[in-house]
Coordinates of C-alpha atoms and ligand atoms in Angstrom, one line a residue:
M22 CA 104.6 79.2 104.2
E23 CA 102.4 79.8 101.2
N24 CA 99.1 81.5 101.1
I25 CA 98.5 81.4 104.7
R26 CA 95.1 82.5 105.8
L27 CA 94.3 83.3 109.4
R28 CA 91.1 84.5 111.0
F29 CA 89.8 86.2 114.0
A30 CA 86.3 84.9 114.8
P31 CA 84.7 86.8 117.7
S32 CA 81.1 86.5 118.7
P33 CA 79.3 89.9 119.1
T34 CA 78.2 89.2 122.7
G35 CA 79.5 92.4 124.2
A36 CA 82.7 94.4 124.4
L37 CA 85.8 92.6 123.2
H38 CA 88.0 91.7 126.2
I39 CA 91.7 92.5 125.8
G40 CA 92.4 88.8 125.4
G41 CA 90.5 88.9 122.2
I42 CA 92.7 91.6 120.9
R43 CA 95.7 89.6 121.8
T44 CA 94.3 86.7 119.8
A45 CA 93.6 89.0 116.8
R46 CA 97.1 90.4 117.2
Y47 CA 98.8 87.0 117.0
N48 CA 96.7 86.0 114.0
F49 CA 97.5 89.3 112.3
L50 CA 101.2 89.0 113.0
L51 CA 101.5 85.6 111.5
A52 CA 99.5 86.7 108.5
R53 CA 101.7 89.7 108.0
K54 CA 104.9 87.8 108.6
Y55 CA 104.2 85.4 105.8
N56 CA 102.4 87.8 103.5
G57 CA 99.1 85.9 104.2
T58 CA 95.6 87.1 104.7
F59 CA 93.9 88.2 107.9
V60 CA 90.1 87.5 107.9
L61 CA 87.5 88.8 110.3
R62 CA 84.5 86.5 110.7
I63 CA 81.6 87.4 113.0
E64 CA 80.3 84.4 114.7
D65 CA 76.8 85.4 115.5
T66 CA 74.9 82.2 115.4
D67 CA 73.8 82.4 119.0
Q68 CA 71.0 84.9 118.6
T69 CA 70.2 84.8 122.3
R70 CA 73.6 86.2 123.1
Y71 CA 73.7 88.8 120.4
V72 CA 74.4 92.3 121.7
P73 CA 73.6 95.3 119.5
G74 CA 76.7 97.5 118.9
A75 CA 79.1 94.7 119.7
E76 CA 80.1 94.1 116.1
E77 CA 80.8 97.8 115.6
Y78 CA 82.9 97.8 118.8
I79 CA 84.9 94.9 117.5
L80 CA 85.7 96.7 114.2
D81 CA 86.5 100.0 116.0
A82 CA 88.8 98.2 118.4
L83 CA 90.6 96.3 115.7
R84 CA 91.1 99.5 113.7
W85 CA 92.3 101.4 116.7
C86 CA 94.9 98.7 117.4
G87 CA 96.0 98.7 113.8
L88 CA 94.6 95.3 113.1
S89 CA 92.4 96.1 110.1
P90 CA 91.3 92.8 108.4
D91 CA 92.0 92.1 104.8
E92 CA 88.6 90.4 104.4
G93 CA 85.5 90.7 106.6
P94 CA 82.0 92.1 106.9
G95 CA 81.8 95.5 105.3
I96 CA 85.3 94.9 103.8
G97 CA 84.6 92.2 101.3
G98 CA 86.6 89.3 100.0
D99 CA 86.2 86.2 97.9
Y100 CA 84.9 84.0 100.7
G101 CA 82.0 86.0 102.1
P102 CA 79.6 86.6 103.5
Y103 CA 81.7 86.9 106.7
R104 CA 78.8 87.1 109.1
Q105 CA 77.6 83.7 110.1
S106 CA 74.0 84.7 110.4
E107 CA 74.1 85.5 106.7
R108 CA 75.5 82.1 105.9
K109 CA 72.7 80.2 107.6
S110 CA 71.7 78.3 104.4
I111 CA 75.2 76.9 103.9
Y112 CA 75.3 74.9 107.1
L113 CA 72.2 72.7 106.8
K114 CA 73.7 70.8 103.9
Y115 CA 76.7 69.8 105.9
A116 CA 74.6 68.9 108.9
E117 CA 72.5 66.6 106.7
Q118 CA 75.6 65.2 105.0
L119 CA 76.8 64.2 108.5
V120 CA 73.5 62.5 109.1
A121 CA 73.6 60.7 105.7
S122 CA 77.1 59.3 106.4
G123 CA 76.0 58.1 109.9
H124 CA 78.0 60.6 111.8
A125 CA 75.1 62.6 113.1
Y126 CA 71.5 62.0 114.0
Y127 CA 68.2 63.9 114.5
A128 CA 67.3 64.3 118.1
F129 CA 63.8 65.2 119.2
D130 CA 64.2 65.4 122.9
T131 CA 62.5 68.5 124.2
P132 CA 64.4 71.0 126.4
E133 CA 62.1 70.1 129.2
E134 CA 62.9 66.3 128.9
L135 CA 66.6 67.0 128.9
A136 CA 66.3 69.3 131.9
I137 CA 64.6 66.5 133.8
L138 CA 67.4 64.2 132.9
R139 CA 70.0 66.8 133.9
S140 CA 68.5 67.4 137.3
R141 CA 68.0 63.7 138.0
A142 CA 71.7 63.1 137.2
E143 CA 72.6 66.1 139.4
S144 CA 70.7 64.8 142.4
D145 CA 72.6 61.5 142.0
G146 CA 75.8 63.6 142.1
N147 CA 76.5 63.1 138.3
T148 CA 76.3 65.2 135.2
F149 CA 74.1 64.3 132.4
K150 CA 75.9 63.8 129.1
Y151 CA 74.1 63.1 125.8
D152 CA 76.6 60.6 124.4
A153 CA 77.1 57.1 123.1
K154 CA 76.1 55.5 126.4
V155 CA 72.7 57.1 126.6
R156 CA 71.8 58.1 123.0
H157 CA 70.0 54.7 122.5
Q158 CA 67.6 55.4 125.3
L159 CA 66.6 58.9 124.1
T160 CA 64.3 60.1 121.3
N161 CA 66.3 60.4 118.2
S162 CA 66.7 59.0 114.7
L163 CA 68.7 56.1 116.1
T164 CA 65.9 54.9 118.3
I165 CA 62.7 55.7 116.4
S166 CA 61.7 54.5 112.9
Q167 CA 62.6 56.4 109.7
E168 CA 58.9 57.0 109.1
E169 CA 58.5 58.6 112.5
V170 CA 61.5 60.7 111.9
H171 CA 60.0 62.0 108.6
E172 CA 56.6 62.4 110.2
R173 CA 58.0 64.5 113.1
I174 CA 60.1 66.6 110.8
N175 CA 57.2 67.1 108.3
R176 CA 54.7 68.1 111.0
G177 CA 57.2 70.7 112.3
D178 CA 58.4 69.2 115.5
D179 CA 61.5 70.9 116.9
Y180 CA 64.6 68.9 116.4
T181 CA 68.4 69.3 116.6
I182 CA 71.1 67.4 114.7
R183 CA 73.7 65.9 117.0
L184 CA 77.2 64.6 116.2
A185 CA 77.5 60.8 116.8
V186 CA 80.8 60.8 118.7
P187 CA 82.3 57.3 118.3
Q188 CA 83.3 55.3 121.4
D189 CA 86.7 54.1 122.5
E190 CA 88.9 56.3 120.3
L191 CA 91.7 58.7 120.9
V192 CA 91.6 62.0 119.2
L193 CA 95.1 63.4 118.8
I194 CA 95.8 67.1 118.2
D195 CA 99.3 68.3 117.4
D196 CA 99.0 71.8 118.8
L197 CA 101.6 74.3 117.7
V198 CA 101.9 75.6 121.3
R199 CA 101.1 72.6 123.4
G200 CA 102.5 69.8 121.4
R201 CA 100.5 66.6 121.3
V202 CA 97.2 66.7 123.1
Q203 CA 94.9 63.8 123.3
F204 CA 91.2 63.3 124.1
H205 CA 89.4 60.1 124.7
T206 CA 86.1 60.1 122.8
N207 CA 84.3 58.5 125.8
E208 CA 84.7 61.9 127.6
L209 CA 83.0 63.8 124.8
D210 CA 79.3 64.4 124.4
D211 CA 77.2 64.3 121.2
K212 CA 77.4 68.0 120.6
V213 CA 74.5 69.7 118.9
M214 CA 75.5 70.7 115.3
L215 CA 72.2 72.3 114.2
K216 CA 69.8 73.9 116.6
S217 CA 66.1 73.8 116.6
D218 CA 65.9 77.3 115.1
G219 CA 67.8 76.0 112.1
M220 CA 71.0 77.8 113.1
P221 CA 74.2 75.9 113.4
T222 CA 76.1 75.8 116.6
Y223 CA 79.5 77.4 117.0
H224 CA 81.1 74.0 116.4
L225 CA 79.6 73.2 113.0
A226 CA 79.7 76.8 111.7
N227 CA 83.2 77.3 112.8
I228 CA 84.5 74.2 111.0
V229 CA 82.5 74.7 107.9
D230 CA 83.6 78.3 107.6
D231 CA 87.2 77.6 108.4
H232 CA 87.1 75.0 105.6
L233 CA 85.3 77.1 103.0
M234 CA 87.3 80.2 103.8
R235 CA 90.5 78.1 103.4
I236 CA 91.9 78.9 106.8
T237 CA 95.3 77.4 107.3
H238 CA 96.0 78.3 111.0
V239 CA 93.7 78.6 113.9
I240 CA 95.2 80.7 116.7
R241 CA 92.8 81.1 119.6
G242 CA 92.5 81.1 123.4
E243 CA 93.1 78.0 125.5
E244 CA 89.4 77.8 126.5
W245 CA 88.7 76.4 123.0
L246 CA 91.1 73.5 123.3
P247 CA 88.5 71.0 124.7
S248 CA 86.2 71.9 121.7
T249 CA 89.1 71.0 119.3
A250 CA 88.5 67.3 119.8
H251 CA 85.0 67.7 118.3
H252 CA 86.4 69.9 115.6
V253 CA 89.0 67.3 114.6
L254 CA 86.2 64.7 114.4
L255 CA 84.1 67.0 112.2
Y256 CA 87.0 67.5 109.8
R257 CA 87.3 63.8 109.6
F258 CA 83.6 63.1 109.1
L259 CA 83.2 65.8 106.5
G260 CA 86.2 64.4 104.6
W261 CA 88.3 67.5 105.1
E262 CA 91.1 66.1 107.3
E263 CA 93.7 66.6 104.6
T264 CA 93.3 70.4 104.7
M265 CA 92.5 70.7 108.4
P266 CA 94.1 73.9 109.7
A267 CA 97.0 73.8 112.2
F268 CA 95.9 74.7 115.8
A269 CA 97.7 76.9 118.3
H270 CA 96.0 77.5 121.6
L271 CA 97.2 80.6 123.5
P272 CA 97.8 80.6 127.3
L273 CA 95.3 82.2 129.6
I274 CA 95.7 85.8 130.7
M275 CA 95.8 85.8 134.5
K276 CA 94.7 88.4 137.0
P277 CA 97.3 91.0 138.1
N278 CA 97.9 88.9 141.3
G279 CA 98.4 85.8 139.2
K280 CA 95.5 84.0 140.8
G281 CA 92.9 82.9 138.3
K282 CA 91.8 84.1 134.9
L283 CA 91.5 87.8 134.2
S284 CA 87.9 88.7 134.0
K285 CA 86.1 91.9 132.9
R286 CA 85.1 92.5 136.5
D287 CA 88.7 92.7 137.5
G288 CA 89.1 95.9 135.6
A289 CA 86.3 97.6 137.6
K290 CA 87.5 96.1 140.8
L291 CA 91.1 97.3 140.4
G292 CA 90.3 100.6 138.5
I293 CA 92.3 99.4 135.4
P294 CA 91.2 98.8 131.8
V295 CA 90.8 95.3 130.5
F296 CA 89.1 96.4 127.3
P297 CA 90.7 98.1 124.3
L298 CA 88.0 100.9 124.1
S299 CA 85.4 102.0 126.5
W300 CA 82.0 100.3 126.4
K301 CA 78.8 101.6 127.6
G302 CA 76.5 98.8 128.7
P303 CA 72.9 99.1 130.0
T304 CA 74.0 99.2 133.6
P305 CA 77.0 100.7 135.4
E306 CA 78.3 97.1 136.1
N307 CA 78.4 96.6 132.3
T308 CA 80.2 99.8 131.6
F309 CA 83.9 99.6 131.2
I310 CA 86.8 102.0 130.5
G311 CA 89.2 101.2 127.7
F312 CA 92.9 101.4 127.2
R313 CA 92.3 104.1 124.7
E314 CA 90.3 106.3 127.1
F315 CA 92.9 105.6 129.8
G316 CA 95.4 107.3 127.6
F317 CA 97.3 104.5 126.1
L318 CA 98.9 104.5 122.6
P319 CA 97.8 101.6 120.4
E320 CA 101.5 100.7 119.7
A321 CA 102.1 100.3 123.4
V322 CA 99.0 98.3 123.9
N323 CA 100.0 96.0 121.1
N324 CA 103.6 95.7 122.4
F325 CA 102.2 94.9 125.9
L326 CA 99.7 92.3 124.6
A327 CA 102.3 90.7 122.4
F328 CA 104.3 89.9 125.5
L329 CA 101.3 88.3 127.3
G330 CA 102.1 84.8 126.3
W331 CA 105.0 85.3 123.8
N332 CA 108.6 86.5 124.1
P333 CA 111.2 87.0 121.4
G334 CA 113.8 84.9 123.3
T335 CA 116.0 87.9 123.7
D336 CA 116.1 90.8 126.2
Q337 CA 114.4 93.2 123.8
E338 CA 111.1 94.4 125.1
L339 CA 110.3 97.4 123.0
F340 CA 108.9 96.6 119.6
D341 CA 107.1 98.6 117.0
M342 CA 104.7 96.8 114.6
A343 CA 107.3 96.1 112.0
D344 CA 109.8 94.7 114.5
L345 CA 107.1 92.7 116.1
T346 CA 106.1 91.1 112.7
R347 CA 109.7 90.2 112.1
A348 CA 110.4 88.8 115.5
F349 CA 107.1 87.0 116.1
S350 CA 106.9 83.2 115.8
V351 CA 104.4 80.7 117.1
E352 CA 107.2 78.5 118.5
K353 CA 107.9 81.2 121.1
I354 CA 104.4 81.3 122.4
G355 CA 104.4 79.9 126.0
K356 CA 102.2 77.3 127.6
S357 CA 101.7 78.8 131.0
G358 CA 99.3 81.6 132.0
A359 CA 100.5 85.1 131.4
R360 CA 100.0 87.6 134.2
F361 CA 98.3 90.8 133.3
D362 CA 100.6 93.3 134.9
F363 CA 99.1 96.8 134.6
D364 CA 102.3 98.5 135.8
K365 CA 104.1 96.9 133.0
A366 CA 101.5 98.2 130.6
R367 CA 102.1 101.7 131.9
W368 CA 105.8 101.2 131.5
F369 CA 105.4 100.1 127.9
N370 CA 103.3 103.2 127.2
Q371 CA 105.9 105.4 128.8
Q372 CA 108.6 103.9 126.7
H373 CA 106.6 104.4 123.5
L374 CA 105.9 108.0 124.5
I375 CA 109.6 108.6 125.0
K376 CA 110.5 106.9 121.7
M377 CA 107.9 108.9 119.7
K378 CA 108.9 112.1 118.0
S379 CA 107.2 115.1 119.7
E380 CA 105.7 116.0 116.3
D381 CA 104.0 112.6 116.2
L382 CA 102.7 113.0 119.7
L383 CA 101.2 116.4 118.9
P384 CA 97.9 115.0 117.6
W385 CA 97.5 113.0 120.8
V386 CA 98.3 115.7 123.2
K387 CA 96.6 118.7 121.5
P388 CA 93.0 117.5 122.1
I389 CA 93.8 116.8 125.8
I390 CA 94.9 120.4 126.3
S391 CA 92.2 122.0 124.1
E392 CA 89.5 119.9 126.0
K393 CA 90.6 121.9 129.0
G394 CA 90.0 125.2 127.2
H395 CA 93.6 126.0 126.2
H396 CA 94.7 126.5 122.6
P397 CA 98.3 127.4 122.5
D398 CA 100.2 127.2 119.1
D399 CA 101.9 124.1 118.0
A400 CA 105.4 125.4 118.7
F401 CA 104.5 125.9 122.3
L402 CA 102.9 122.5 122.5
L403 CA 105.9 120.8 121.0
S404 CA 108.2 122.4 123.6
F405 CA 105.8 121.3 126.2
I406 CA 105.7 117.7 124.9
N407 CA 109.5 117.7 124.8
L408 CA 109.7 118.7 128.4
M409 CA 107.0 116.3 129.7
K410 CA 107.1 113.1 127.6
E411 CA 109.8 111.4 129.7
R412 CA 107.7 112.0 132.9
V413 CA 104.3 110.7 132.0
H414 CA 103.0 107.2 131.6
V415 CA 99.6 107.8 130.1
L416 CA 98.4 110.7 128.0
P417 CA 96.1 112.5 130.5
E418 CA 99.1 112.9 132.7
F419 CA 100.3 115.6 130.2
W420 CA 97.6 117.7 131.7
D421 CA 97.6 116.3 135.2
Q422 CA 101.3 116.9 135.6
G423 CA 101.8 119.9 133.4
N424 CA 98.7 122.0 133.6
Y425 CA 100.7 124.9 135.2
F426 CA 102.1 125.6 131.8
F427 CA 98.7 126.7 130.6
T428 CA 97.2 128.3 133.6
D429 CA 98.0 129.3 137.2
Y430 CA 98.6 126.1 139.2
T431 CA 95.6 125.0 141.2
H432 CA 97.5 122.9 143.7
L433 CA 100.3 124.2 145.9
D434 CA 102.4 121.6 147.8
E435 CA 101.9 123.3 151.2
K436 CA 104.0 120.8 153.0
M437 CA 107.0 121.6 150.9
V438 CA 106.3 125.3 151.2
R439 CA 106.4 125.0 155.0
K440 CA 109.6 123.1 154.7
K441 CA 111.3 125.5 152.3
W442 CA 110.0 129.0 152.7
K443 CA 111.5 131.4 155.2
P444 CA 110.4 135.0 155.3
E445 CA 114.0 136.1 155.2
L446 CA 114.2 134.7 151.7
R447 CA 111.8 137.4 150.5
E448 CA 114.6 139.9 150.0
A449 CA 116.7 137.4 148.0
F450 CA 113.6 136.6 145.8
N451 CA 113.0 140.2 145.1
H452 CA 116.5 140.5 143.8
L453 CA 116.1 137.3 141.9
E454 CA 113.0 138.5 140.3
A455 CA 114.7 141.8 139.3
L456 CA 117.6 139.8 137.9
I457 CA 115.3 137.6 135.8
Q458 CA 113.8 140.8 134.4
T459 CA 117.2 141.8 133.1
I460 CA 117.9 138.5 131.2
D461 CA 117.5 139.4 127.5
D462 CA 118.3 136.1 125.9
F463 CA 115.8 134.0 127.8
N464 CA 117.1 130.5 127.2
A465 CA 117.7 127.7 129.7
E466 CA 121.4 127.9 129.7
N467 CA 121.5 131.6 130.2
I468 CA 118.9 131.6 133.0
Q469 CA 120.7 128.8 134.7
H470 CA 124.0 130.7 134.5
H471 CA 122.5 133.9 136.0
V472 CA 120.6 132.2 138.7
K473 CA 123.5 130.1 139.8
Y474 CA 125.8 133.1 139.8
F475 CA 123.2 134.9 141.9
I476 CA 123.0 132.1 144.4
T477 CA 126.8 131.9 144.8
E478 CA 127.3 135.6 145.0
K479 CA 124.6 136.0 147.7
E480 CA 126.1 133.1 149.5
L481 CA 122.9 131.2 149.4
S482 CA 122.5 127.5 148.8
F483 CA 121.0 125.8 145.8
G484 CA 119.0 123.6 148.1
A485 CA 117.4 126.6 149.6
I486 CA 116.6 128.5 146.5
L487 CA 115.8 126.1 143.6
P488 CA 113.0 124.2 145.3
I489 CA 111.2 127.3 146.4
L490 CA 111.8 128.9 143.0
R491 CA 110.1 125.9 141.4
L492 CA 107.3 125.9 143.9
S493 CA 106.6 129.6 143.1
L494 CA 106.4 128.7 139.4
T495 CA 104.6 125.4 139.4
G496 CA 103.2 124.7 142.8
T497 CA 105.2 121.5 143.2
T498 CA 108.8 120.5 143.7
K499 CA 108.6 117.9 141.0
G500 CA 108.7 118.4 137.2
P501 CA 111.0 118.9 134.3
D502 CA 114.2 121.0 134.4
V503 CA 113.3 124.3 136.2
F504 CA 115.2 126.5 133.8
A505 CA 113.6 124.9 130.8
T506 CA 110.3 125.3 132.6
M507 CA 111.0 129.0 132.9
V508 CA 111.7 129.3 129.2
L509 CA 108.4 127.8 128.3
L510 CA 106.5 129.9 130.8
G511 CA 108.2 133.0 129.4
K512 CA 109.8 135.9 131.3
P513 CA 106.6 137.9 132.1
E514 CA 104.8 134.9 133.5
V515 CA 107.8 133.8 135.5
T516 CA 108.2 137.1 137.2
R517 CA 104.4 137.4 137.7
R518 CA 104.3 134.0 139.4
I519 CA 107.3 134.7 141.6
S520 CA 105.8 137.9 142.9
N521 CA 102.4 136.4 143.4
S522 CA 103.8 133.5 145.3
Y523 CA 105.0 135.4 148.4
L524 CA 101.4 136.0 149.4
H525 CA 100.6 132.3 149.3
F526 CA 103.8 131.3 151.0
D527 CA 103.4 133.8 153.8
K528 CA 99.8 132.7 154.3
I529 CA 100.9 129.1 154.6
T530 CA 103.9 129.7 156.9
G531 CA 102.5 132.6 158.8
Ligands
LIG610 N1 83.4 82.6 118.2 C1 84.5 82.1 119.0 C2 84.9 83.2 120.0 O1 84.0 83.9 120.3 C3 85.6 81.7 118.1 C4 86.6 80.7 118.7 C5 87.6 80.2 117.6 O2 88.5 81.0 117.3 O3 87.4 79.2 117.1 O4 86.0 83.3 120.5

């Protein structure tokens, strides 16, 4: 494929849902795969829905996910400006061209008049549609004289420009995901192209910009499929059918239980992130936690998202960006809804953590530990990461599960203490503590050797000693290898914790 150009065209109406990131990811992958261009266009023509900070959020989220655009607002490119509100003057010409060629008309119906028609239709159990059947009964340039049209426009009456959708035609779309899709024009309404504030609607601006920005492929969510019929008509009416982009509509992302479309509220309801980054809205209901703040790595989020609607056709699940670019193809995008499985997201993150070199994880883990007031040197942190990385799913768990490496443990598993501690073990532990003091070469193998020898010699059992040894050091019976844990804690700390633990143990069991 030559010179392919793809775009991500979000509207800055709030935080970008994870589905938006998936759309951006697929566009980006295809652009990278064929050495094409990935464009960011901000579709901000609906001023009533504009939310301050949303554009910044979109850029931050794309950057965090490694999806930096090649062209876009603040980035530049040959086809700018890339913010539709800055392109306002471009669209009028095309709207008027549509009127001149008879494919659109001026409509003067006021919002109040239309509201009355809508509610009248509703009370008859119908929905009002401004279309070929009714346009001749309404106030527009098809029903009033040319003079009146000019007079109204000149005196500043509000008007819109509507597309004159033809009757009795089939609009065919060869979607790269769905195959042939057809729409009957009698089902379509005469969509507004230019609003009374002089701004284009999404439909007009989107088509004009895709054309002027030489977009070759439009990959977007399934919810835009119905609009595509109007878009195809627009390409035809503007004389651009020859260079119309190819369309690929992505399957919906479904709730974790598979029932219905995933919504932003599901995140709050289930305590899981459905946004890439946290977003602070004006009210608590509009404030959401992001994958980043939840402790996910961008690579893992991308890997997880890539699989929401696509699969490589093999068993391979773990992909880094380069692999993903190689493997990705539009043909392997599925048609049916993809279930948002948060456990699977955690699994992906765990796998990426395991795969990463501990050195590369250092910049992620260090801030988590220093935020808690601990500043060990890098060598210590690297050993810590080595020990923990197979056990955690998300980054904060490095602290949640491994805080005892930095400070006395704050939680002691009392149930296990009750099960495992017997006062008669006290003497054996005194000996063990003394023995540990004598180990000069304090490495895991050596410690293991000595401890095991001790257990055998004293005719004790591993099951009796090792869990309580671990409890005395970490407060829990779970965790990385106990001997490696001892090495990282260091001999003085190990013996200190063992001798301190008797008191706690006796208190619990006594
Ligand atoms: N502005 C639309 C959105 O918010 C763009 C849809 C499209 O890609 O055409 O998703």
